[in-house]
JSON list of C-alpha atoms in Angstrom, two decimals:
[
{"chain": "A", "resi": 10, "resn": "MET", "atom": "CA", "xyz": [-11.20, -4.17, 32.61]},
{"chain": "A", "resi": 11, "resn": "LEU", "atom": "CA", "xyz": [-14.96, -3.65, 32.76]},
{"chain": "A", "resi": 12, "resn": "PHE", "atom": "CA", "xyz": [-15.95, -6.35, 35.19]},
{"chain": "A", "resi": 13, "resn": "ASP", "atom": "CA", "xyz": [-13.00, -7.51, 37.31]},
{"chain": "A", "resi": 14, "resn": "ALA", "atom": "CA", "xyz": [-13.26, -4.75, 39.88]},
{"chain": "A", "resi": 15, "resn": "PRO", "atom": "CA", "xyz": [-12.58, -5.65, 43.52]},
{"chain": "A", "resi": 16, "resn": "ALA", "atom": "CA", "xyz": [-12.59, -2.26, 45.23]},
{"chain": "A", "resi": 17, "resn": "MET", "atom": "CA", "xyz": [-14.58, 0.99, 45.45]},
{"chain": "A", "resi": 18, "resn": "PRO", "atom": "CA", "xyz": [-13.02, 4.08, 43.85]},
{"chain": "A", "resi": 19, "resn": "GLN", "atom": "CA", "xyz": [-10.95, 6.17, 46.23]},
{"chain": "A", "resi": 20, "resn": "GLN", "atom": "CA", "xyz": [-12.44, 9.58, 46.97]},
{"chain": "A", "resi": 21, "resn": "ASN", "atom": "CA", "xyz": [-9.09, 11.34, 46.64]},
{"chain": "A", "resi": 22, "resn": "GLY", "atom": "CA", "xyz": [-8.23, 9.68, 43.35]},
{"chain": "A", "resi": 23, "resn": "SER", "atom": "CA", "xyz": [-5.28, 7.54, 42.44]},
{"chain": "A", "resi": 24, "resn": "LYS", "atom": "CA", "xyz": [-1.70, 8.73, 42.28]},
{"chain": "A", "resi": 25, "resn": "GLU", "atom": "CA", "xyz": [-1.70, 7.95, 38.57]},
{"chain": "A", "resi": 26, "resn": "ALA", "atom": "CA", "xyz": [-4.76, 10.14, 37.98]},
{"chain": "A", "resi": 27, "resn": "LYS", "atom": "CA", "xyz": [-3.22, 13.03, 39.88]},
{"chain": "A", "resi": 28, "resn": "GLU", "atom": "CA", "xyz": [0.02, 12.80, 37.91]},
{"chain": "A", "resi": 29, "resn": "ARG", "atom": "CA", "xyz": [-1.78, 12.53, 34.55]},
{"chain": "A", "resi": 30, "resn": "GLY", "atom": "CA", "xyz": [-3.04, 16.12, 34.55]},
{"chain": "A", "resi": 31, "resn": "SER", "atom": "CA", "xyz": [-6.15, 17.17, 32.66]},
{"chain": "A", "resi": 32, "resn": "PHE", "atom": "CA", "xyz": [-8.35, 14.31, 31.51]},
{"chain": "A", "resi": 33, "resn": "GLY", "atom": "CA", "xyz": [-10.44, 16.56, 29.31]},
{"chain": "A", "resi": 34, "resn": "LYS", "atom": "CA", "xyz": [-13.32, 18.99, 29.13]},
{"chain": "A", "resi": 35, "resn": "ILE", "atom": "CA", "xyz": [-17.05, 18.53, 29.48]},
{"chain": "A", "resi": 36, "resn": "TYR", "atom": "CA", "xyz": [-19.36, 21.02, 27.81]},
{"chain": "A", "resi": 37, "resn": "THR", "atom": "CA", "xyz": [-22.46, 21.40, 29.93]},
{"chain": "A", "resi": 38, "resn": "TYR", "atom": "CA", "xyz": [-24.38, 23.83, 32.13]},
{"chain": "A", "resi": 39, "resn": "LYS", "atom": "CA", "xyz": [-24.46, 24.13, 35.90]},
{"chain": "A", "resi": 40, "resn": "ARG", "atom": "CA", "xyz": [-26.32, 21.29, 37.66]},
{"chain": "A", "resi": 41, "resn": "SER", "atom": "CA", "xyz": [-27.17, 19.59, 34.37]},
{"chain": "A", "resi": 42, "resn": "PRO", "atom": "CA", "xyz": [-28.91, 16.30, 35.23]},
{"chain": "A", "resi": 43, "resn": "ARG", "atom": "CA", "xyz": [-27.08, 14.56, 32.40]},
{"chain": "A", "resi": 44, "resn": "ALA", "atom": "CA", "xyz": [-23.66, 15.75, 33.59]},
{"chain": "A", "resi": 45, "resn": "LEU", "atom": "CA", "xyz": [-23.83, 15.53, 37.40]},
{"chain": "A", "resi": 46, "resn": "GLY", "atom": "CA", "xyz": [-23.24, 11.78, 37.52]},
{"chain": "A", "resi": 47, "resn": "ILE", "atom": "CA", "xyz": [-20.31, 12.02, 35.11]},
{"chain": "A", "resi": 48, "resn": "GLN", "atom": "CA", "xyz": [-18.72, 14.76, 37.18]},
{"chain": "A", "resi": 49, "resn": "ALA", "atom": "CA", "xyz": [-19.32, 12.82, 40.40]},
{"chain": "A", "resi": 50, "resn": "VAL", "atom": "CA", "xyz": [-17.48, 9.75, 39.11]},
{"chain": "A", "resi": 51, "resn": "ALA", "atom": "CA", "xyz": [-14.64, 11.82, 37.65]},
{"chain": "A", "resi": 52, "resn": "THR", "atom": "CA", "xyz": [-14.15, 13.65, 40.95]},
{"chain": "A", "resi": 53, "resn": "SER", "atom": "CA", "xyz": [-14.26, 10.45, 42.98]},
{"chain": "A", "resi": 54, "resn": "ILE", "atom": "CA", "xyz": [-11.42, 8.84, 41.02]},
{"chain": "A", "resi": 55, "resn": "GLY", "atom": "CA", "xyz": [-9.30, 11.96, 40.77]},
{"chain": "A", "resi": 56, "resn": "LEU", "atom": "CA", "xyz": [-9.82, 12.83, 37.12]},
{"chain": "A", "resi": 57, "resn": "GLU", "atom": "CA", "xyz": [-9.39, 16.50, 36.24]},
{"chain": "A", "resi": 58, "resn": "LEU", "atom": "CA", "xyz": [-12.46, 17.23, 34.14]},
{"chain": "A", "resi": 59, "resn": "GLU", "atom": "CA", "xyz": [-12.84, 20.89, 33.23]},
{"chain": "A", "resi": 60, "resn": "GLN", "atom": "CA", "xyz": [-16.39, 22.16, 32.86]},
{"chain": "A", "resi": 61, "resn": "VAL", "atom": "CA", "xyz": [-17.03, 24.51, 29.95]},
{"chain": "A", "resi": 62, "resn": "GLU", "atom": "CA", "xyz": [-20.28, 26.38, 30.60]},
{"chain": "A", "resi": 63, "resn": "LEU", "atom": "CA", "xyz": [-22.71, 25.92, 27.72]},
{"chain": "A", "resi": 64, "resn": "GLN", "atom": "CA", "xyz": [-26.49, 26.16, 27.72]},
{"chain": "A", "resi": 65, "resn": "PRO", "atom": "CA", "xyz": [-27.96, 25.03, 24.37]},
{"chain": "A", "resi": 66, "resn": "ALA", "atom": "CA", "xyz": [-31.24, 26.82, 25.10]},
{"chain": "A", "resi": 67, "resn": "ASN", "atom": "CA", "xyz": [-29.31, 30.08, 24.83]},
{"chain": "A", "resi": 68, "resn": "GLY", "atom": "CA", "xyz": [-27.55, 29.07, 21.61]},
{"chain": "A", "resi": 69, "resn": "VAL", "atom": "CA", "xyz": [-24.14, 27.53, 21.03]},
{"chain": "A", "resi": 70, "resn": "PRO", "atom": "CA", "xyz": [-21.00, 28.97, 19.39]},
{"chain": "A", "resi": 71, "resn": "ASP", "atom": "CA", "xyz": [-20.21, 28.05, 15.80]},
{"chain": "A", "resi": 72, "resn": "TYR", "atom": "CA", "xyz": [-17.25, 25.84, 16.71]},
{"chain": "A", "resi": 73, "resn": "TYR", "atom": "CA", "xyz": [-19.44, 23.64, 18.90]},
{"chain": "A", "resi": 74, "resn": "TRP", "atom": "CA", "xyz": [-21.34, 22.17, 15.96]},
{"chain": "A", "resi": 75, "resn": "SER", "atom": "CA", "xyz": [-18.21, 20.33, 14.88]},
{"chain": "A", "resi": 76, "resn": "LEU", "atom": "CA", "xyz": [-18.06, 18.69, 18.32]},
{"chain": "A", "resi": 77, "resn": "ASN", "atom": "CA", "xyz": [-21.75, 17.90, 18.63]},
{"chain": "A", "resi": 78, "resn": "PRO", "atom": "CA", "xyz": [-23.71, 18.09, 15.35]},
{"chain": "A", "resi": 79, "resn": "LEU", "atom": "CA", "xyz": [-26.99, 18.27, 17.28]},
{"chain": "A", "resi": 80, "resn": "GLY", "atom": "CA", "xyz": [-25.82, 21.15, 19.45]},
{"chain": "A", "resi": 81, "resn": "LYS", "atom": "CA", "xyz": [-26.69, 19.28, 22.64]},
{"chain": "A", "resi": 82, "resn": "THR", "atom": "CA", "xyz": [-24.90, 18.79, 25.95]},
{"chain": "A", "resi": 83, "resn": "PRO", "atom": "CA", "xyz": [-23.00, 17.15, 27.47]},
{"chain": "A", "resi": 84, "resn": "THR", "atom": "CA", "xyz": [-20.08, 16.72, 25.11]},
{"chain": "A", "resi": 85, "resn": "PHE", "atom": "CA", "xyz": [-16.72, 15.35, 26.25]},
{"chain": "A", "resi": 86, "resn": "VAL", "atom": "CA", "xyz": [-13.45, 16.37, 24.63]},
{"chain": "A", "resi": 87, "resn": "GLY", "atom": "CA", "xyz": [-10.51, 14.38, 25.96]},
{"chain": "A", "resi": 88, "resn": "ALA", "atom": "CA", "xyz": [-7.00, 15.69, 26.41]},
{"chain": "A", "resi": 89, "resn": "ASP", "atom": "CA", "xyz": [-6.05, 13.11, 23.76]},
{"chain": "A", "resi": 90, "resn": "GLY", "atom": "CA", "xyz": [-8.54, 14.56, 21.28]},
{"chain": "A", "resi": 91, "resn": "LEU", "atom": "CA", "xyz": [-11.31, 12.01, 21.78]},
{"chain": "A", "resi": 92, "resn": "VAL", "atom": "CA", "xyz": [-14.78, 13.50, 21.32]},
{"chain": "A", "resi": 93, "resn": "LEU", "atom": "CA", "xyz": [-17.80, 11.79, 22.84]},
{"chain": "A", "resi": 94, "resn": "THR", "atom": "CA", "xyz": [-21.45, 12.77, 22.88]},
{"chain": "A", "resi": 95, "resn": "GLU", "atom": "CA", "xyz": [-24.33, 11.15, 24.80]},
{"chain": "A", "resi": 96, "resn": "CYS", "atom": "CA", "xyz": [-24.18, 11.09, 28.59]},
{"chain": "A", "resi": 97, "resn": "MET", "atom": "CA", "xyz": [-24.18, 7.31, 28.94]},
{"chain": "A", "resi": 98, "resn": "ALA", "atom": "CA", "xyz": [-21.19, 6.88, 26.65]},
{"chain": "A", "resi": 99, "resn": "ILE", "atom": "CA", "xyz": [-19.28, 9.62, 28.47]},
{"chain": "A", "resi": 100, "resn": "ALA", "atom": "CA", "xyz": [-20.13, 8.15, 31.87]},
{"chain": "A", "resi": 101, "resn": "LEU", "atom": "CA", "xyz": [-18.90, 4.70, 30.84]},
{"chain": "A", "resi": 102, "resn": "HIS", "atom": "CA", "xyz": [-15.68, 6.12, 29.44]},
{"chain": "A", "resi": 103, "resn": "VAL", "atom": "CA", "xyz": [-14.97, 8.11, 32.60]},
{"chain": "A", "resi": 104, "resn": "THR", "atom": "CA", "xyz": [-15.82, 5.24, 34.94]},
{"chain": "A", "resi": 105, "resn": "ASN", "atom": "CA", "xyz": [-13.69, 2.77, 33.02]},
{"chain": "A", "resi": 106, "resn": "GLU", "atom": "CA", "xyz": [-10.63, 4.97, 33.66]},
{"chain": "A", "resi": 107, "resn": "ASP", "atom": "CA", "xyz": [-10.51, 3.45, 37.15]},
{"chain": "A", "resi": 108, "resn": "SER", "atom": "CA", "xyz": [-9.19, -0.10, 36.78]},
{"chain": "A", "resi": 109, "resn": "THR", "atom": "CA", "xyz": [-10.41, -1.00, 40.28]},
{"chain": "A", "resi": 110, "resn": "THR", "atom": "CA", "xyz": [-13.95, 0.36, 39.99]},
{"chain": "A", "resi": 111, "resn": "THR", "atom": "CA", "xyz": [-16.96, -1.59, 41.19]},
{"chain": "A", "resi": 112, "resn": "LEU", "atom": "CA", "xyz": [-19.35, 0.92, 39.66]},
{"chain": "A", "resi": 113, "resn": "LEU", "atom": "CA", "xyz": [-19.70, -1.17, 36.49]},
{"chain": "A", "resi": 114, "resn": "GLY", "atom": "CA", "xyz": [-20.83, -4.28, 38.36]},
{"chain": "A", "resi": 115, "resn": "SER", "atom": "CA", "xyz": [-19.15, -7.52, 39.34]},
{"chain": "A", "resi": 116, "resn": "THR", "atom": "CA", "xyz": [-20.55, -9.68, 36.51]},
{"chain": "A", "resi": 117, "resn": "SER", "atom": "CA", "xyz": [-21.41, -9.27, 32.85]},
{"chain": "A", "resi": 118, "resn": "LEU", "atom": "CA", "xyz": [-25.11, -9.48, 33.75]},
{"chain": "A", "resi": 119, "resn": "ASP", "atom": "CA", "xyz": [-24.67, -6.67, 36.28]},
{"chain": "A", "resi": 120, "resn": "PHE", "atom": "CA", "xyz": [-23.16, -4.55, 33.52]},
{"chain": "A", "resi": 121, "resn": "VAL", "atom": "CA", "xyz": [-26.09, -5.27, 31.20]},
{"chain": "A", "resi": 122, "resn": "GLN", "atom": "CA", "xyz": [-28.54, -4.29, 33.95]},
{"chain": "A", "resi": 123, "resn": "ILE", "atom": "CA", "xyz": [-26.61, -1.06, 34.60]},
{"chain": "A", "resi": 124, "resn": "ILE", "atom": "CA", "xyz": [-26.92, -0.12, 30.92]},
{"chain": "A", "resi": 125, "resn": "ARG", "atom": "CA", "xyz": [-30.60, -1.04, 30.99]},
{"chain": "A", "resi": 126, "resn": "TRP", "atom": "CA", "xyz": [-31.38, 1.28, 33.92]},
{"chain": "A", "resi": 127, "resn": "ILE", "atom": "CA", "xyz": [-29.43, 4.24, 32.58]},
{"chain": "A", "resi": 128, "resn": "SER", "atom": "CA", "xyz": [-30.95, 3.84, 29.11]},
{"chain": "A", "resi": 129, "resn": "PHE", "atom": "CA", "xyz": [-34.48, 3.53, 30.52]},
{"chain": "A", "resi": 130, "resn": "THR", "atom": "CA", "xyz": [-34.08, 6.64, 32.65]},
{"chain": "A", "resi": 131, "resn": "ASN", "atom": "CA", "xyz": [-32.38, 8.75, 30.00]},
{"chain": "A", "resi": 132, "resn": "THR", "atom": "CA", "xyz": [-35.11, 8.01, 27.46]},
{"chain": "A", "resi": 133, "resn": "ASP", "atom": "CA", "xyz": [-38.53, 6.92, 28.73]},
{"chain": "A", "resi": 134, "resn": "VAL", "atom": "CA", "xyz": [-38.36, 8.59, 32.14]},
{"chain": "A", "resi": 135, "resn": "VAL", "atom": "CA", "xyz": [-36.63, 11.85, 31.18]},
{"chain": "A", "resi": 136, "resn": "ASN", "atom": "CA", "xyz": [-38.87, 12.34, 28.14]},
{"chain": "A", "resi": 137, "resn": "ARG", "atom": "CA", "xyz": [-42.00, 11.89, 30.23]},
{"chain": "A", "resi": 138, "resn": "MET", "atom": "CA", "xyz": [-40.75, 14.23, 32.97]},
{"chain": "A", "resi": 139, "resn": "ALA", "atom": "CA", "xyz": [-39.84, 16.81, 30.33]},
{"chain": "A", "resi": 140, "resn": "ALA", "atom": "CA", "xyz": [-43.33, 16.62, 28.82]},
{"chain": "A", "resi": 141, "resn": "TRP", "atom": "CA", "xyz": [-44.69, 17.37, 32.32]},
{"chain": "A", "resi": 142, "resn": "VAL", "atom": "CA", "xyz": [-42.28, 20.18, 33.22]},
{"chain": "A", "resi": 143, "resn": "ARG", "atom": "CA", "xyz": [-41.66, 22.06, 29.98]},
{"chain": "A", "resi": 144, "resn": "PRO", "atom": "CA", "xyz": [-45.19, 23.45, 29.48]},
{"chain": "A", "resi": 145, "resn": "LEU", "atom": "CA", "xyz": [-45.21, 24.64, 33.10]},
{"chain": "A", "resi": 146, "resn": "ILE", "atom": "CA", "xyz": [-42.02, 26.69, 32.71]},
{"chain": "A", "resi": 147, "resn": "GLY", "atom": "CA", "xyz": [-42.86, 28.14, 29.30]},
{"chain": "A", "resi": 148, "resn": "TYR", "atom": "CA", "xyz": [-40.42, 26.07, 27.28]},
{"chain": "A", "resi": 149, "resn": "THR", "atom": "CA", "xyz": [-43.25, 24.54, 25.23]},
{"chain": "A", "resi": 150, "resn": "PRO", "atom": "CA", "xyz": [-46.88, 25.65, 24.75]},
{"chain": "A", "resi": 151, "resn": "TYR", "atom": "CA", "xyz": [-49.11, 24.94, 27.73]},
{"chain": "A", "resi": 152, "resn": "SER", "atom": "CA", "xyz": [-51.97, 22.44, 27.56]},
{"chain": "A", "resi": 153, "resn": "LYS", "atom": "CA", "xyz": [-53.64, 21.20, 30.72]},
{"chain": "A", "resi": 154, "resn": "GLU", "atom": "CA", "xyz": [-54.65, 17.93, 29.07]},
{"chain": "A", "resi": 155, "resn": "LYS", "atom": "CA", "xyz": [-51.13, 17.24, 27.79]},
{"chain": "A", "resi": 156, "resn": "VAL", "atom": "CA", "xyz": [-49.65, 17.94, 31.21]},
{"chain": "A", "resi": 157, "resn": "LEU", "atom": "CA", "xyz": [-52.12, 15.52, 32.83]},
{"chain": "A", "resi": 158, "resn": "LYS", "atom": "CA", "xyz": [-51.16, 12.90, 30.24]},
{"chain": "A", "resi": 159, "resn": "ALA", "atom": "CA", "xyz": [-47.47, 13.45, 30.97]},
{"chain": "A", "resi": 160, "resn": "GLN", "atom": "CA", "xyz": [-48.14, 13.14, 34.71]},
{"chain": "A", "resi": 161, "resn": "ARG", "atom": "CA", "xyz": [-49.83, 9.77, 34.21]},
{"chain": "A", "resi": 162, "resn": "GLU", "atom": "CA", "xyz": [-47.06, 8.52, 31.94]},
{"chain": "A", "resi": 163, "resn": "THR", "atom": "CA", "xyz": [-44.33, 9.70, 34.32]},
{"chain": "A", "resi": 164, "resn": "THR", "atom": "CA", "xyz": [-46.05, 7.93, 37.21]},
{"chain": "A", "resi": 165, "resn": "GLN", "atom": "CA", "xyz": [-46.18, 4.75, 35.13]},
{"chain": "A", "resi": 166, "resn": "ALA", "atom": "CA", "xyz": [-42.43, 4.94, 34.50]},
{"chain": "A", "resi": 167, "resn": "ILE", "atom": "CA", "xyz": [-41.52, 5.77, 38.11]},
{"chain": "A", "resi": 168, "resn": "ARG", "atom": "CA", "xyz": [-43.57, 2.77, 39.24]},
{"chain": "A", "resi": 169, "resn": "VAL", "atom": "CA", "xyz": [-40.87, 0.60, 37.62]},
{"chain": "A", "resi": 170, "resn": "PHE", "atom": "CA", "xyz": [-38.34, 2.08, 40.06]},
{"chain": "A", "resi": 171, "resn": "GLU", "atom": "CA", "xyz": [-40.70, 1.76, 43.03]},
{"chain": "A", "resi": 172, "resn": "ASP", "atom": "CA", "xyz": [-41.41, -1.91, 42.37]},
{"chain": "A", "resi": 173, "resn": "ASN", "atom": "CA", "xyz": [-37.74, -2.74, 41.88]},
{"chain": "A", "resi": 174, "resn": "LEU", "atom": "CA", "xyz": [-36.64, -0.97, 45.06]},
{"chain": "A", "resi": 175, "resn": "ARG", "atom": "CA", "xyz": [-39.17, -2.54, 47.42]},
{"chain": "A", "resi": 176, "resn": "ASP", "atom": "CA", "xyz": [-36.75, -5.25, 48.49]},
{"chain": "A", "resi": 177, "resn": "ARG", "atom": "CA", "xyz": [-33.36, -3.80, 47.56]},
{"chain": "A", "resi": 178, "resn": "LYS", "atom": "CA", "xyz": [-31.17, -0.83, 48.40]},
{"chain": "A", "resi": 179, "resn": "TYR", "atom": "CA", "xyz": [-29.55, -0.35, 44.99]},
{"chain": "A", "resi": 180, "resn": "LEU", "atom": "CA", "xyz": [-30.81, -0.68, 41.44]},
{"chain": "A", "resi": 181, "resn": "VAL", "atom": "CA", "xyz": [-28.34, -3.43, 40.50]},
{"chain": "A", "resi": 182, "resn": "GLY", "atom": "CA", "xyz": [-26.85, -5.99, 42.87]},
{"chain": "A", "resi": 183, "resn": "ASP", "atom": "CA", "xyz": [-26.06, -5.25, 46.49]},
{"chain": "A", "resi": 184, "resn": "ARG", "atom": "CA", "xyz": [-23.78, -2.24, 46.10]},
{"chain": "A", "resi": 185, "resn": "LEU", "atom": "CA", "xyz": [-23.64, 1.19, 44.50]},
{"chain": "A", "resi": 186, "resn": "THR", "atom": "CA", "xyz": [-23.18, 1.17, 40.72]},
{"chain": "A", "resi": 187, "resn": "LEU", "atom": "CA", "xyz": [-23.13, 3.67, 37.90]},
{"chain": "A", "resi": 188, "resn": "ALA", "atom": "CA", "xyz": [-26.84, 2.96, 37.46]},
{"chain": "A", "resi": 189, "resn": "ASP", "atom": "CA", "xyz": [-27.64, 4.55, 40.83]},
{"chain": "A", "resi": 190, "resn": "ILE", "atom": "CA", "xyz": [-25.37, 7.54, 40.21]},
{"chain": "A", "resi": 191, "resn": "MET", "atom": "CA", "xyz": [-26.55, 8.33, 36.68]},
{"chain": "A", "resi": 192, "resn": "CYS", "atom": "CA", "xyz": [-30.24, 7.60, 37.28]},
{"chain": "A", "resi": 193, "resn": "ALA", "atom": "CA", "xyz": [-30.41, 9.72, 40.44]},
{"chain": "A", "resi": 194, "resn": "SER", "atom": "CA", "xyz": [-28.67, 12.53, 38.56]},
{"chain": "A", "resi": 195, "resn": "LEU", "atom": "CA", "xyz": [-31.06, 12.30, 35.62]},
{"chain": "A", "resi": 196, "resn": "LEU", "atom": "CA", "xyz": [-34.04, 12.30, 37.97]},
{"chain": "A", "resi": 197, "resn": "SER", "atom": "CA", "xyz": [-32.84, 15.33, 39.93]},
{"chain": "A", "resi": 198, "resn": "PHE", "atom": "CA", "xyz": [-34.76, 17.80, 37.76]},
{"chain": "A", "resi": 199, "resn": "GLY", "atom": "CA", "xyz": [-37.98, 15.94, 38.56]},
{"chain": "A", "resi": 200, "resn": "PHE", "atom": "CA", "xyz": [-37.31, 16.21, 42.28]},
{"chain": "A", "resi": 201, "resn": "ALA", "atom": "CA", "xyz": [-36.45, 19.89, 41.82]},
{"chain": "A", "resi": 202, "resn": "GLN", "atom": "CA", "xyz": [-39.67, 20.77, 39.97]},
{"chain": "A", "resi": 203, "resn": "ILE", "atom": "CA", "xyz": [-42.53, 18.29, 40.27]},
{"chain": "A", "resi": 204, "resn": "PHE", "atom": "CA", "xyz": [-41.85, 15.36, 42.63]},
{"chain": "A", "resi": 205, "resn": "ASP", "atom": "CA", "xyz": [-43.12, 17.19, 45.69]},
{"chain": "A", "resi": 206, "resn": "ARG", "atom": "CA", "xyz": [-43.98, 16.02, 49.20]},
{"chain": "A", "resi": 207, "resn": "GLU", "atom": "CA", "xyz": [-47.52, 14.89, 48.32]},
{"chain": "A", "resi": 208, "resn": "TRP", "atom": "CA", "xyz": [-46.37, 13.06, 45.17]},
{"chain": "A", "resi": 209, "resn": "ARG", "atom": "CA", "xyz": [-43.53, 11.32, 47.03]},
{"chain": "A", "resi": 210, "resn": "GLU", "atom": "CA", "xyz": [-45.94, 9.75, 49.49]},
{"chain": "A", "resi": 211, "resn": "ASP", "atom": "CA", "xyz": [-46.97, 7.31, 46.74]},
{"chain": "A", "resi": 212, "resn": "PHE", "atom": "CA", "xyz": [-43.33, 6.38, 46.02]},
{"chain": "A", "resi": 213, "resn": "PRO", "atom": "CA", "xyz": [-41.57, 5.89, 49.36]},
{"chain": "A", "resi": 214, "resn": "TYR", "atom": "CA", "xyz": [-38.97, 3.37, 48.16]},
{"chain": "A", "resi": 215, "resn": "PHE", "atom": "CA", "xyz": [-38.09, 5.38, 45.08]},
{"chain": "A", "resi": 216, "resn": "SER", "atom": "CA", "xyz": [-37.88, 8.64, 47.03]},
{"chain": "A", "resi": 217, "resn": "GLY", "atom": "CA", "xyz": [-35.81, 7.06, 49.79]},
{"chain": "A", "resi": 218, "resn": "TRP", "atom": "CA", "xyz": [-33.39, 5.59, 47.25]},
{"chain": "A", "resi": 219, "resn": "TYR", "atom": "CA", "xyz": [-32.96, 8.97, 45.57]},
{"chain": "A", "resi": 220, "resn": "MET", "atom": "CA", "xyz": [-32.19, 10.72, 48.85]},
{"chain": "A", "resi": 221, "resn": "MET", "atom": "CA", "xyz": [-29.77, 7.98, 49.87]},
{"chain": "A", "resi": 222, "resn": "VAL", "atom": "CA", "xyz": [-27.81, 8.19, 46.61]},
{"chain": "A", "resi": 223, "resn": "MET", "atom": "CA", "xyz": [-27.76, 11.99, 46.44]},
{"chain": "A", "resi": 224, "resn": "HIS", "atom": "CA", "xyz": [-26.39, 12.23, 50.00]},
{"chain": "A", "resi": 225, "resn": "LEU", "atom": "CA", "xyz": [-23.51, 9.83, 49.40]},
{"chain": "A", "resi": 226, "resn": "PRO", "atom": "CA", "xyz": [-20.03, 11.45, 49.48]},
{"chain": "A", "resi": 227, "resn": "ILE", "atom": "CA", "xyz": [-19.53, 10.71, 45.78]},
{"chain": "A", "resi": 228, "resn": "MET", "atom": "CA", "xyz": [-22.55, 12.89, 44.95]},
{"chain": "A", "resi": 229, "resn": "LYS", "atom": "CA", "xyz": [-22.16, 15.52, 47.66]},
{"chain": "A", "resi": 230, "resn": "ALA", "atom": "CA", "xyz": [-18.75, 16.33, 46.20]},
{"chain": "A", "resi": 231, "resn": "VAL", "atom": "CA", "xyz": [-20.47, 17.86, 43.15]},
{"chain": "A", "resi": 232, "resn": "VAL", "atom": "CA", "xyz": [-23.99, 18.67, 44.43]},
{"chain": "A", "resi": 233, "resn": "ASP", "atom": "CA", "xyz": [-23.99, 21.40, 47.07]},
{"chain": "A", "resi": 234, "resn": "GLU", "atom": "CA", "xyz": [-27.74, 21.16, 47.66]},
{"chain": "A", "resi": 235, "resn": "VAL", "atom": "CA", "xyz": [-29.88, 18.12, 46.85]},
{"chain": "A", "resi": 236, "resn": "PRO", "atom": "CA", "xyz": [-32.90, 19.08, 44.68]},
{"chain": "A", "resi": 237, "resn": "PHE", "atom": "CA", "xyz": [-36.03, 18.28, 46.70]},
{"chain": "A", "resi": 238, "resn": "VAL", "atom": "CA", "xyz": [-39.11, 20.45, 46.14]},
{"chain": "A", "resi": 239, "resn": "GLU", "atom": "CA", "xyz": [-41.82, 20.72, 48.79]},
{"chain": "A", "resi": 240, "resn": "VAL", "atom": "CA", "xyz": [-44.61, 22.02, 46.51]},
{"chain": "A", "resi": 241, "resn": "GLY", "atom": "CA", "xyz": [-44.30, 21.19, 42.83]},
{"chain": "A", "resi": 242, "resn": "LEU", "atom": "CA", "xyz": [-45.16, 23.32, 39.82]},
{"chain": "A", "resi": 243, "resn": "PRO", "atom": "CA", "xyz": [-48.95, 23.68, 39.48]},
{"chain": "A", "resi": 244, "resn": "ASN", "atom": "CA", "xyz": [-50.74, 22.53, 36.36]},
{"chain": "A", "resi": 245, "resn": "ALA", "atom": "CA", "xyz": [-51.34, 26.05, 35.13]},
{"chain": "A", "resi": 246, "resn": "PRO", "atom": "CA", "xyz": [-49.92, 28.38, 32.48]},
{"chain": "A", "resi": 247, "resn": "PRO", "atom": "CA", "xyz": [-46.54, 29.82, 33.49]},
{"chain": "A", "resi": 248, "resn": "THR", "atom": "CA", "xyz": [-46.62, 33.32, 34.94]},
{"chain": "A", "resi": 249, "resn": "GLU", "atom": "CA", "xyz": [-43.15, 34.27, 33.67]},
{"chain": "A", "resi": 250, "resn": "PRO", "atom": "CA", "xyz": [-41.29, 33.82, 30.38]},
{"chain": "A", "resi": 251, "resn": "PHE", "atom": "CA", "xyz": [-39.01, 30.80, 30.07]},
{"chain": "A", "resi": 252, "resn": "LYS", "atom": "CA", "xyz": [-35.52, 31.27, 31.48]},
{"chain": "A", "resi": 253, "resn": "ALA", "atom": "CA", "xyz": [-32.86, 28.66, 30.83]},
{"chain": "A", "resi": 254, "resn": "PRO", "atom": "CA", "xyz": [-31.09, 27.29, 33.94]}
]
């Protein structure tokens, strides 16, 4: 069930999950912000989720287009043949495999708020961060004015997090949910590239929340080193050609 969930997922997974064998495959690349949260949840509940290395920026094999017509990652292919695209859909499917999970909230309103936060981060926030980062790494043409605009718009979006976290520890309710896991994962590339020490001073609640979530056992199981840049990318043309992660 989605909402009747009295206990936290067990870190070693359930006996049923261990006996089930492979749950499926996830096509993604190493440390993908859109896949980290999915992999964290799967690991925490004992689901065997095989990672198939695939970086769309380097091209995808012909067979992949039948799995994901847009050629994007992540894509989930279940052992039962189910194919899912879009990170939020995959994350919900994986999380719902644990019948005792509390990661989907304790009420229907909690669940709605979880979807709201993940959707907001995966669209408005990620798009604004990408518009800031991509010109600085050579993925898109550089324009100082466009980078400054993206910086302002990213700050506007992150302010939503900062204001919400002033008087709370988690994004939804009083315990960890999928919103925290997926949003922190999605935001990790910002903290790895542009959210540096000086920038973080203006967002202490947001930055503290990110560090708290990323250092939880559920995240540390899949993230060996938490992305946290000291000096961010300068607003200047890149000095090296773009190289996909």
